[in-house]
Amino acid sequence: MEIPVSSTTRAQKAPDTRGPVRKLLTSFGFQIIAALVLGIAVGLIAVATGASAENKTPLFTTLDTIGSSYVTILRAAVVPLIFTAIVASISNLRRVQNAARLAGQTLLWFAITAFISVTIGIVLGLVIQPGARAGEGLETGDPYTVGTWWNFLLGLIPQNFLGLSVGSSFDADAQIVTSNVSFNILQVIVVAVVIGIAALKAGKKAEPFLAFTESLLKVIQRVLWWIIRIAPIGTFGLIGAAVVKYGWDKLTSLAWFAGAIYLGLAIVLFVVYPILVKAHGLSIKQYFSGAWPAIQLAFVSRSSIGTLPLTERVTERNLGVPRGYASFAVPLGATTKMDGCAAIYPAIAAIFVAQFFDIELSIMQYLLIVIVSVFGSAATAGTTGAVVMLTLTLSTLGLPLEGVGLLLAIDPILDMGRTATNVAGQALVPTIVAKREGILDEELYNAPRNGLPFAEDLDDADDETEAPASDATGSDAAKQPAAAG
């Protein structure tokens, strides 16, 4: 390929004179871990003082409010982030040579890693047999949402420009009408892709619109950096409330199932991904130290899209992927690259349901599990939970959807690991594709993680040192590395 590695001048920073204690305390990774430990401790204190999902003590209510408020703030920026990121990423591809080849390689590696992951899930399901080892007291129940291929295709058709839907409920006792506004992320993606392509086809007349979109994305990202920087506070509340709400007692009857899921996630995250990294001549240690801030945030937020801005930042600044390519591949991955939610989990869960109801699966049904996982992961749309993907798998296999109710009690506990694995893969694929295409900044990839994770002066320096648009390739690989914690 003829793509220059970078069209920017690396911003120079003064030497880091912080002492070791201050470096540790200002490390994003340390702050997240400290918040996890503190949240668990306070959650256990709340349980010891009588708190439960039914008995909302003041301490539990405080933890729950802190956690839910943080997630609400994070989700509030999802729609403008997705819309502007996708439109801007499509426009950025015009600055990158062989853009179609990069897009094809990205989708190919999405499929390859999904195939490996779903295969691991099927093997673990057959070996561990979690459905045959299920404990007492499990109850079936209808899922609160059902995924089918037909509904998935219909869901791609935008109901309105924003993919907006409003649901209302009436409380007869209190005489109150409650309305909830929700967004269909798949529809937002479709609208953004169509507008982005249309803007490119419009040529010079669309330049002001594309410039405005990129500027708006910059503003939204700056707000999101602020939100992410307070992630330790949200982590404290989320983990503390989770200890009270779910606890370890709910794992008892589904211990084998939960163990199989986390074993599969661990194999993908700590065996498969490192093998792929090493096979491409890259350092495993540098990959994990670079991607770890995003993996940590994904674990506590349980949202690939909510973690998107941090995933994109570490992919560019820590792993050395050019911005023009990363700004396309990472948002795409946040909505379609789901090795945890769309491969490991539905494979093991489908086998669990079949075993629980004493249904023997055929070779063709196992092949269908693979096909659904490789081609249907967009149905999860980067949102928390994988119930839609599971129901899509079960309905395709002809298994009883009531089996979903068996697993809902511990879904939030499993979703933490699933989302962390998803995000790790969303950072991995652009990295190995960039390496294969010769556009990875390996100097940046191998650089020490000694910067501040969200240093705003780096953003300002980037703007000041960018090359003219006529010479730009979209690469931003020559930036200072961010801290990995």
PDB file of C-alpha atoms in Angstrom, residues 207-469:
ATOM      1  CA  GLU A 207     -18.029  19.985   2.172  1.00  0.00           C
ATOM      2  CA  PRO A 208     -19.576  22.517   4.608  1.00  0.00           C
ATOM      3  CA  PHE A 209     -21.870  19.794   5.976  1.00  0.00           C
ATOM      4  CA  LEU A 210     -18.998  17.337   6.413  1.00  0.00           C
ATOM      5  CA  ALA A 211     -16.862  20.019   8.072  1.00  0.00           C
ATOM      6  CA  PHE A 212     -19.726  20.836  10.446  1.00  0.00           C
ATOM      7  CA  THR A 213     -20.243  17.143  11.250  1.00  0.00           C
ATOM      8  CA  GLU A 214     -16.560  16.642  12.037  1.00  0.00           C
ATOM      9  CA  SER A 215     -16.572  19.759  14.248  1.00  0.00           C
ATOM     10  CA  LEU A 216     -19.702  18.564  16.034  1.00  0.00           C
ATOM     11  CA  LEU A 217     -18.101  15.159  16.568  1.00  0.00           C
ATOM     12  CA  LYS A 218     -15.084  16.891  18.121  1.00  0.00           C
ATOM     13  CA  VAL A 219     -17.363  18.756  20.563  1.00  0.00           C
ATOM     14  CA  ILE A 220     -19.312  15.603  21.449  1.00  0.00           C
ATOM     15  CA  GLN A 221     -16.094  13.673  22.023  1.00  0.00           C
ATOM     16  CA  ARG A 222     -14.786  16.378  24.341  1.00  0.00           C
ATOM     17  CA  VAL A 223     -17.965  16.110  26.422  1.00  0.00           C
ATOM     18  CA  LEU A 224     -17.607  12.331  26.432  1.00  0.00           C
ATOM     19  CA  TRP A 225     -14.008  12.576  27.618  1.00  0.00           C
ATOM     20  CA  TRP A 226     -15.320  14.471  30.639  1.00  0.00           C
ATOM     21  CA  ILE A 227     -17.989  11.826  31.233  1.00  0.00           C
ATOM     22  CA  ILE A 228     -15.474   8.998  30.948  1.00  0.00           C
ATOM     23  CA  ARG A 229     -13.053  10.708  33.311  1.00  0.00           C
ATOM     24  CA  ILE A 230     -15.633  10.390  36.080  1.00  0.00           C
ATOM     25  CA  ALA A 231     -16.079   6.696  35.270  1.00  0.00           C
ATOM     26  CA  PRO A 232     -14.528   5.636  38.608  1.00  0.00           C
ATOM     27  CA  ILE A 233     -17.440   7.324  40.411  1.00  0.00           C
ATOM     28  CA  GLY A 234     -19.945   5.514  38.202  1.00  0.00           C
ATOM     29  CA  THR A 235     -18.026   2.266  38.659  1.00  0.00           C
ATOM     30  CA  PHE A 236     -18.279   2.572  42.435  1.00  0.00           C
ATOM     31  CA  GLY A 237     -22.068   2.891  42.265  1.00  0.00           C
ATOM     32  CA  LEU A 238     -22.614   0.273  39.561  1.00  0.00           C
ATOM     33  CA  ILE A 239     -20.566  -2.452  41.236  1.00  0.00           C
ATOM     34  CA  GLY A 240     -21.880  -1.683  44.708  1.00  0.00           C
ATOM     35  CA  ALA A 241     -25.491  -1.860  43.512  1.00  0.00           C
ATOM     36  CA  ALA A 242     -24.776  -5.032  41.506  1.00  0.00           C
ATOM     37  CA  VAL A 243     -23.509  -6.810  44.619  1.00  0.00           C
ATOM     38  CA  VAL A 244     -26.820  -6.043  46.337  1.00  0.00           C
ATOM     39  CA  LYS A 245     -29.102  -6.705  43.350  1.00  0.00           C
ATOM     40  CA  TYR A 246     -27.635  -9.894  42.011  1.00  0.00           C
ATOM     41  CA  GLY A 247     -25.232 -11.270  44.589  1.00  0.00           C
ATOM     42  CA  TRP A 248     -23.508 -14.597  44.297  1.00  0.00           C
ATOM     43  CA  ASP A 249     -26.490 -16.596  45.563  1.00  0.00           C
ATOM     44  CA  LYS A 250     -28.226 -16.316  42.187  1.00  0.00           C
ATOM     45  CA  LEU A 251     -25.258 -18.048  40.592  1.00  0.00           C
ATOM     46  CA  THR A 252     -25.842 -21.225  42.582  1.00  0.00           C
ATOM     47  CA  SER A 253     -28.325 -22.950  40.294  1.00  0.00           C
ATOM     48  CA  LEU A 254     -26.563 -21.671  37.157  1.00  0.00           C
ATOM     49  CA  ALA A 255     -22.975 -22.048  38.356  1.00  0.00           C
ATOM     50  CA  TRP A 256     -21.957 -24.416  35.560  1.00  0.00           C
ATOM     51  CA  PHE A 257     -23.534 -22.178  32.929  1.00  0.00           C
ATOM     52  CA  ALA A 258     -21.877 -19.030  34.302  1.00  0.00           C
ATOM     53  CA  GLY A 259     -18.570 -20.874  34.586  1.00  0.00           C
ATOM     54  CA  ALA A 260     -18.789 -22.061  30.987  1.00  0.00           C
ATOM     55  CA  ILE A 261     -19.527 -18.529  29.769  1.00  0.00           C
ATOM     56  CA  TYR A 262     -16.643 -16.940  31.658  1.00  0.00           C
ATOM     57  CA  LEU A 263     -14.285 -19.761  30.672  1.00  0.00           C
ATOM     58  CA  GLY A 264     -15.164 -19.162  27.027  1.00  0.00           C
ATOM     59  CA  LEU A 265     -14.713 -15.410  27.387  1.00  0.00           C
ATOM     60  CA  ALA A 266     -11.354 -15.937  29.099  1.00  0.00           C
ATOM     61  CA  ILE A 267     -10.145 -18.268  26.330  1.00  0.00           C
ATOM     62  CA  VAL A 268     -11.065 -15.723  23.650  1.00  0.00           C
ATOM     63  CA  LEU A 269      -9.667 -12.739  25.532  1.00  0.00           C
ATOM     64  CA  PHE A 270      -6.490 -14.266  26.968  1.00  0.00           C
ATOM     65  CA  VAL A 271      -5.670 -17.035  24.476  1.00  0.00           C
ATOM     66  CA  VAL A 272      -7.195 -16.369  21.037  1.00  0.00           C
ATOM     67  CA  TYR A 273      -6.567 -12.623  20.923  1.00  0.00           C
ATOM     68  CA  PRO A 274      -2.945 -12.908  22.148  1.00  0.00           C
ATOM     69  CA  ILE A 275      -2.281 -15.613  19.550  1.00  0.00           C
ATOM     70  CA  LEU A 276      -3.598 -13.322  16.802  1.00  0.00           C
ATOM     71  CA  VAL A 277      -1.525 -10.431  18.134  1.00  0.00           C
ATOM     72  CA  LYS A 278       1.642 -12.552  18.272  1.00  0.00           C
ATOM     73  CA  ALA A 279       0.957 -14.057  14.850  1.00  0.00           C
ATOM     74  CA  HIS A 280       1.100 -10.549  13.416  1.00  0.00           C
ATOM     75  CA  GLY A 281       4.453  -9.809  15.019  1.00  0.00           C
ATOM     76  CA  LEU A 282       3.102  -7.500  17.727  1.00  0.00           C
ATOM     77  CA  SER A 283       3.676  -7.400  21.468  1.00  0.00           C
ATOM     78  CA  ILE A 284       0.931  -9.024  23.550  1.00  0.00           C
ATOM     79  CA  LYS A 285       1.868  -6.910  26.565  1.00  0.00           C
ATOM     80  CA  GLN A 286       1.577  -3.685  24.551  1.00  0.00           C
ATOM     81  CA  TYR A 287      -1.811  -4.721  23.167  1.00  0.00           C
ATOM     82  CA  PHE A 288      -3.284  -5.356  26.602  1.00  0.00           C
ATOM     83  CA  SER A 289      -1.688  -2.291  28.199  1.00  0.00           C
ATOM     84  CA  GLY A 290      -2.995  -0.177  25.322  1.00  0.00           C
ATOM     85  CA  ALA A 291      -6.548  -1.533  25.199  1.00  0.00           C
ATOM     86  CA  TRP A 292      -7.017  -2.112  28.943  1.00  0.00           C
ATOM     87  CA  PRO A 293      -8.648   1.255  29.810  1.00  0.00           C
ATOM     88  CA  ALA A 294     -11.465   0.551  27.328  1.00  0.00           C
ATOM     89  CA  ILE A 295     -11.797  -3.075  28.476  1.00  0.00           C
ATOM     90  CA  GLN A 296     -12.165  -1.927  32.089  1.00  0.00           C
ATOM     91  CA  LEU A 297     -14.818   0.662  31.255  1.00  0.00           C
ATOM     92  CA  ALA A 298     -16.709  -1.873  29.131  1.00  0.00           C
ATOM     93  CA  PHE A 299     -16.780  -4.301  32.056  1.00  0.00           C
ATOM     94  CA  VAL A 300     -18.525  -1.844  34.366  1.00  0.00           C
ATOM     95  CA  SER A 301     -20.673   0.051  31.831  1.00  0.00           C
ATOM     96  CA  ARG A 302     -21.884  -3.079  29.984  1.00  0.00           C
ATOM     97  CA  SER A 303     -22.175  -1.034  26.773  1.00  0.00           C
ATOM     98  CA  SER A 304     -19.934  -1.232  23.719  1.00  0.00           C
ATOM     99  CA  ILE A 305     -21.391   1.991  22.348  1.00  0.00           C
ATOM    100  CA  GLY A 306     -20.989   3.772  25.687  1.00  0.00           C
ATOM    101  CA  THR A 307     -17.335   2.734  25.659  1.00  0.00           C
ATOM    102  CA  LEU A 308     -16.886   3.709  21.993  1.00  0.00           C
ATOM    103  CA  PRO A 309     -15.103   7.056  22.488  1.00  0.00           C
ATOM    104  CA  LEU A 310     -12.530   5.499  24.805  1.00  0.00           C
ATOM    105  CA  THR A 311     -12.111   2.449  22.556  1.00  0.00           C
ATOM    106  CA  GLU A 312     -11.425   4.702  19.581  1.00  0.00           C
ATOM    107  CA  ARG A 313      -8.994   6.826  21.551  1.00  0.00           C
ATOM    108  CA  VAL A 314      -6.866   3.943  22.826  1.00  0.00           C
ATOM    109  CA  THR A 315      -6.957   2.301  19.386  1.00  0.00           C
ATOM    110  CA  GLU A 316      -5.506   5.454  17.839  1.00  0.00           C
ATOM    111  CA  ARG A 317      -3.210   6.706  20.589  1.00  0.00           C
ATOM    112  CA  ASN A 318      -2.056   3.531  22.275  1.00  0.00           C
ATOM    113  CA  LEU A 319      -2.216   0.954  19.495  1.00  0.00           C
ATOM    114  CA  GLY A 320      -1.105   3.234  16.644  1.00  0.00           C
ATOM    115  CA  VAL A 321      -4.028   2.764  14.226  1.00  0.00           C
ATOM    116  CA  PRO A 322      -4.399   5.761  11.849  1.00  0.00           C
ATOM    117  CA  ARG A 323      -7.372   7.967  12.688  1.00  0.00           C
ATOM    118  CA  GLY A 324      -8.862   7.829   9.198  1.00  0.00           C
ATOM    119  CA  TYR A 325      -9.186   4.066   9.475  1.00  0.00           C
ATOM    120  CA  ALA A 326      -9.889   3.835  13.225  1.00  0.00           C
ATOM    121  CA  SER A 327     -12.742   6.339  12.974  1.00  0.00           C
ATOM    122  CA  PHE A 328     -14.425   3.927  10.566  1.00  0.00           C
ATOM    123  CA  ALA A 329     -13.499   0.528  12.017  1.00  0.00           C
ATOM    124  CA  VAL A 330     -14.109   1.176  15.727  1.00  0.00           C
ATOM    125  CA  PRO A 331     -17.670   2.590  15.396  1.00  0.00           C
ATOM    126  CA  LEU A 332     -18.453  -0.258  13.005  1.00  0.00           C
ATOM    127  CA  GLY A 333     -17.087  -2.725  15.545  1.00  0.00           C
ATOM    128  CA  ALA A 334     -19.034  -1.164  18.404  1.00  0.00           C
ATOM    129  CA  THR A 335     -22.253  -2.065  16.591  1.00  0.00           C
ATOM    130  CA  THR A 336     -21.368  -5.361  14.897  1.00  0.00           C
ATOM    131  CA  LYS A 337     -18.234  -6.862  16.522  1.00  0.00           C
ATOM    132  CA  MET A 338     -19.608  -8.918  19.434  1.00  0.00           C
ATOM    133  CA  ASP A 339     -17.528 -12.013  20.170  1.00  0.00           C
ATOM    134  CA  GLY A 340     -18.920 -12.116  23.712  1.00  0.00           C
ATOM    135  CA  CYS A 341     -22.594 -11.267  23.187  1.00  0.00           C
ATOM    136  CA  ALA A 342     -23.058 -12.719  19.704  1.00  0.00           C
ATOM    137  CA  ALA A 343     -20.738 -15.753  19.650  1.00  0.00           C
ATOM    138  CA  ILE A 344     -19.711 -17.241  23.007  1.00  0.00           C
ATOM    139  CA  TYR A 345     -22.937 -16.463  24.870  1.00  0.00           C
ATOM    140  CA  PRO A 346     -25.627 -17.535  22.352  1.00  0.00           C
ATOM    141  CA  ALA A 347     -23.697 -20.715  21.493  1.00  0.00           C
ATOM    142  CA  ILE A 348     -23.420 -21.914  25.101  1.00  0.00           C
ATOM    143  CA  ALA A 349     -26.885 -20.589  26.027  1.00  0.00           C
ATOM    144  CA  ALA A 350     -28.563 -22.356  23.091  1.00  0.00           C
ATOM    145  CA  ILE A 351     -26.878 -25.632  24.021  1.00  0.00           C
ATOM    146  CA  PHE A 352     -27.899 -25.049  27.656  1.00  0.00           C
ATOM    147  CA  VAL A 353     -31.556 -24.618  26.649  1.00  0.00           C
ATOM    148  CA  ALA A 354     -31.444 -27.723  24.453  1.00  0.00           C
ATOM    149  CA  GLN A 355     -29.912 -29.789  27.245  1.00  0.00           C
ATOM    150  CA  PHE A 356     -32.326 -28.422  29.855  1.00  0.00           C
ATOM    151  CA  PHE A 357     -35.348 -29.392  27.769  1.00  0.00           C
ATOM    152  CA  ASP A 358     -33.683 -32.678  26.736  1.00  0.00           C
ATOM    153  CA  ILE A 359     -33.590 -31.766  23.040  1.00  0.00           C
ATOM    154  CA  GLU A 360     -30.855 -33.316  20.919  1.00  0.00           C
ATOM    155  CA  LEU A 361     -29.343 -30.929  18.405  1.00  0.00           C
ATOM    156  CA  SER A 362     -28.354 -32.060  14.921  1.00  0.00           C
ATOM    157  CA  ILE A 363     -25.198 -31.207  13.030  1.00  0.00           C
ATOM    158  CA  MET A 364     -27.230 -28.787  10.910  1.00  0.00           C
ATOM    159  CA  GLN A 365     -28.422 -26.955  14.030  1.00  0.00           C
ATOM    160  CA  TYR A 366     -24.849 -26.559  15.245  1.00  0.00           C
ATOM    161  CA  LEU A 367     -23.967 -25.120  11.835  1.00  0.00           C
ATOM    162  CA  LEU A 368     -26.902 -22.729  12.183  1.00  0.00           C
ATOM    163  CA  ILE A 369     -25.463 -21.521  15.510  1.00  0.00           C
ATOM    164  CA  VAL A 370     -22.227 -20.687  13.676  1.00  0.00           C
ATOM    165  CA  ILE A 371     -24.049 -18.936  10.821  1.00  0.00           C
ATOM    166  CA  VAL A 372     -26.210 -16.858  13.164  1.00  0.00           C
ATOM    167  CA  SER A 373     -23.177 -15.813  15.215  1.00  0.00           C
ATOM    168  CA  VAL A 374     -21.049 -14.843  12.215  1.00  0.00           C
ATOM    169  CA  PHE A 375     -23.739 -13.004  10.264  1.00  0.00           C
ATOM    170  CA  GLY A 376     -26.274 -11.923  12.871  1.00  0.00           C
ATOM    171  CA  SER A 377     -24.178 -10.039  15.407  1.00  0.00           C
ATOM    172  CA  ALA A 378     -25.478  -6.685  14.151  1.00  0.00           C
ATOM    173  CA  ALA A 379     -28.760  -7.582  15.854  1.00  0.00           C
ATOM    174  CA  THR A 380     -27.169  -6.735  19.204  1.00  0.00           C
ATOM    175  CA  ALA A 381     -26.530  -3.168  17.951  1.00  0.00           C
ATOM    176  CA  GLY A 382     -23.959  -2.440  20.654  1.00  0.00           C
ATOM    177  CA  THR A 383     -26.537  -2.225  23.417  1.00  0.00           C
ATOM    178  CA  THR A 384     -26.304  -3.832  26.829  1.00  0.00           C
ATOM    179  CA  GLY A 385     -27.489  -7.403  27.101  1.00  0.00           C
ATOM    180  CA  ALA A 386     -27.612 -10.178  24.520  1.00  0.00           C
ATOM    181  CA  VAL A 387     -31.212 -11.348  24.876  1.00  0.00           C
ATOM    182  CA  VAL A 388     -32.067 -10.283  21.314  1.00  0.00           C
ATOM    183  CA  MET A 389     -29.182 -12.316  19.936  1.00  0.00           C
ATOM    184  CA  LEU A 390     -30.094 -15.325  22.067  1.00  0.00           C
ATOM    185  CA  THR A 391     -33.748 -15.261  21.000  1.00  0.00           C
ATOM    186  CA  LEU A 392     -32.635 -14.878  17.379  1.00  0.00           C
ATOM    187  CA  THR A 393     -30.497 -17.998  17.790  1.00  0.00           C
ATOM    188  CA  LEU A 394     -33.197 -19.993  19.573  1.00  0.00           C
ATOM    189  CA  SER A 395     -35.878 -19.067  17.036  1.00  0.00           C
ATOM    190  CA  THR A 396     -33.555 -20.011  14.163  1.00  0.00           C
ATOM    191  CA  LEU A 397     -32.871 -23.404  15.784  1.00  0.00           C
ATOM    192  CA  GLY A 398     -36.507 -23.967  16.675  1.00  0.00           C
ATOM    193  CA  LEU A 399     -35.751 -24.185  20.408  1.00  0.00           C
ATOM    194  CA  PRO A 400     -38.299 -23.001  23.028  1.00  0.00           C
ATOM    195  CA  LEU A 401     -37.993 -19.266  23.688  1.00  0.00           C
ATOM    196  CA  GLU A 402     -39.172 -19.895  27.254  1.00  0.00           C
ATOM    197  CA  GLY A 403     -35.630 -21.051  27.919  1.00  0.00           C
ATOM    198  CA  VAL A 404     -34.487 -17.433  27.895  1.00  0.00           C
ATOM    199  CA  GLY A 405     -36.284 -16.938  31.201  1.00  0.00           C
ATOM    200  CA  LEU A 406     -33.974 -19.506  32.779  1.00  0.00           C
ATOM    201  CA  LEU A 407     -30.959 -17.267  32.286  1.00  0.00           C
ATOM    202  CA  LEU A 408     -32.244 -13.730  32.888  1.00  0.00           C
ATOM    203  CA  ALA A 409     -31.530 -13.773  36.635  1.00  0.00           C
ATOM    204  CA  ILE A 410     -27.750 -13.707  36.137  1.00  0.00           C
ATOM    205  CA  ASP A 411     -27.613 -11.922  32.771  1.00  0.00           C
ATOM    206  CA  PRO A 412     -26.170  -8.652  34.182  1.00  0.00           C
ATOM    207  CA  ILE A 413     -23.319 -10.581  35.824  1.00  0.00           C
ATOM    208  CA  LEU A 414     -22.500 -12.323  32.558  1.00  0.00           C
ATOM    209  CA  ASP A 415     -22.922  -9.128  30.540  1.00  0.00           C
ATOM    210  CA  MET A 416     -19.930  -7.530  32.237  1.00  0.00           C
ATOM    211  CA  GLY A 417     -17.540 -10.160  30.891  1.00  0.00           C
ATOM    212  CA  ARG A 418     -19.274 -10.333  27.515  1.00  0.00           C
ATOM    213  CA  THR A 419     -18.967  -6.585  26.905  1.00  0.00           C
ATOM    214  CA  ALA A 420     -15.319  -6.497  28.006  1.00  0.00           C
ATOM    215  CA  THR A 421     -14.545  -9.228  25.465  1.00  0.00           C
ATOM    216  CA  ASN A 422     -16.528  -7.394  22.783  1.00  0.00           C
ATOM    217  CA  VAL A 423     -14.534  -4.197  23.265  1.00  0.00           C
ATOM    218  CA  ALA A 424     -11.202  -6.029  23.353  1.00  0.00           C
ATOM    219  CA  GLY A 425     -12.051  -7.442  19.925  1.00  0.00           C
ATOM    220  CA  GLN A 426     -13.192  -4.045  18.655  1.00  0.00           C
ATOM    221  CA  ALA A 427      -9.701  -2.692  19.387  1.00  0.00           C
ATOM    222  CA  LEU A 428      -7.910  -5.825  18.168  1.00  0.00           C
ATOM    223  CA  VAL A 429      -9.280  -6.120  14.621  1.00  0.00           C
ATOM    224  CA  PRO A 430      -8.364  -2.572  13.467  1.00  0.00           C
ATOM    225  CA  THR A 431      -4.907  -3.110  14.950  1.00  0.00           C
ATOM    226  CA  ILE A 432      -4.138  -6.342  13.095  1.00  0.00           C
ATOM    227  CA  VAL A 433      -5.718  -5.066   9.854  1.00  0.00           C
ATOM    228  CA  ALA A 434      -3.591  -1.901  10.070  1.00  0.00           C
ATOM    229  CA  LYS A 435      -0.533  -4.085  10.663  1.00  0.00           C
ATOM    230  CA  ARG A 436      -1.349  -6.324   7.699  1.00  0.00           C
ATOM    231  CA  GLU A 437      -1.890  -3.294   5.446  1.00  0.00           C
ATOM    232  CA  GLY A 438       1.337  -1.598   6.534  1.00  0.00           C
ATOM    233  CA  ILE A 439      -0.282   1.500   8.072  1.00  0.00           C
ATOM    234  CA  LEU A 440       0.197   0.708  11.777  1.00  0.00           C
ATOM    235  CA  ASP A 441       2.479   3.107  13.651  1.00  0.00           C
ATOM    236  CA  GLU A 442       4.534   0.443  15.426  1.00  0.00           C
ATOM    237  CA  GLU A 443       6.659   3.057  17.175  1.00  0.00           C
ATOM    238  CA  LEU A 444       3.529   4.365  18.842  1.00  0.00           C
ATOM    239  CA  TYR A 445       2.267   0.824  19.483  1.00  0.00           C
ATOM    240  CA  ASN A 446       5.476  -0.069  21.311  1.00  0.00           C
ATOM    241  CA  ALA A 447       5.844   3.275  23.124  1.00  0.00           C
ATOM    242  CA  PRO A 448       5.719   3.341  26.944  1.00  0.00           C
ATOM    243  CA  ARG A 449       2.262   4.089  28.331  1.00  0.00           C
ATOM    244  CA  ASN A 450       3.445   7.125  30.243  1.00  0.00           C
ATOM    245  CA  GLY A 451       1.005   9.855  29.261  1.00  0.00           C
ATOM    246  CA  LEU A 452      -2.248  11.025  30.810  1.00  0.00           C
ATOM    247  CA  PRO A 453      -5.202   9.105  29.378  1.00  0.00           C
ATOM    248  CA  PHE A 454      -7.332  12.150  28.610  1.00  0.00           C
ATOM    249  CA  ALA A 455      -4.846  14.998  28.331  1.00  0.00           C
ATOM    250  CA  GLU A 456      -6.760  17.724  26.534  1.00  0.00           C
ATOM    251  CA  ASP A 457      -3.568  19.463  25.426  1.00  0.00           C
ATOM    252  CA  LEU A 458      -2.959  16.522  23.097  1.00  0.00           C
ATOM    253  CA  ASP A 459      -6.257  17.195  21.328  1.00  0.00           C
ATOM    254  CA  ASP A 460      -5.320  20.846  20.935  1.00  0.00           C
ATOM    255  CA  ALA A 461      -1.878  19.896  19.645  1.00  0.00           C
ATOM    256  CA  ASP A 462      -3.445  17.519  17.143  1.00  0.00           C
ATOM    257  CA  ASP A 463      -5.595  20.292  15.706  1.00  0.00           C
ATOM    258  CA  GLU A 464      -2.648  22.653  15.418  1.00  0.00           C
ATOM    259  CA  THR A 465      -0.306  20.166  13.746  1.00  0.00           C
ATOM    260  CA  GLU A 466      -2.654  18.478  11.270  1.00  0.00           C
ATOM    261  CA  ALA A 467      -1.567  18.675   7.658  1.00  0.00           C
ATOM    262  CA  PRO A 468      -3.715  20.475   5.072  1.00  0.00           C
ATOM    263  CA  ALA A 469      -6.793  18.531   3.999  1.00  0.00           C
TER     264      ALA A 469
END
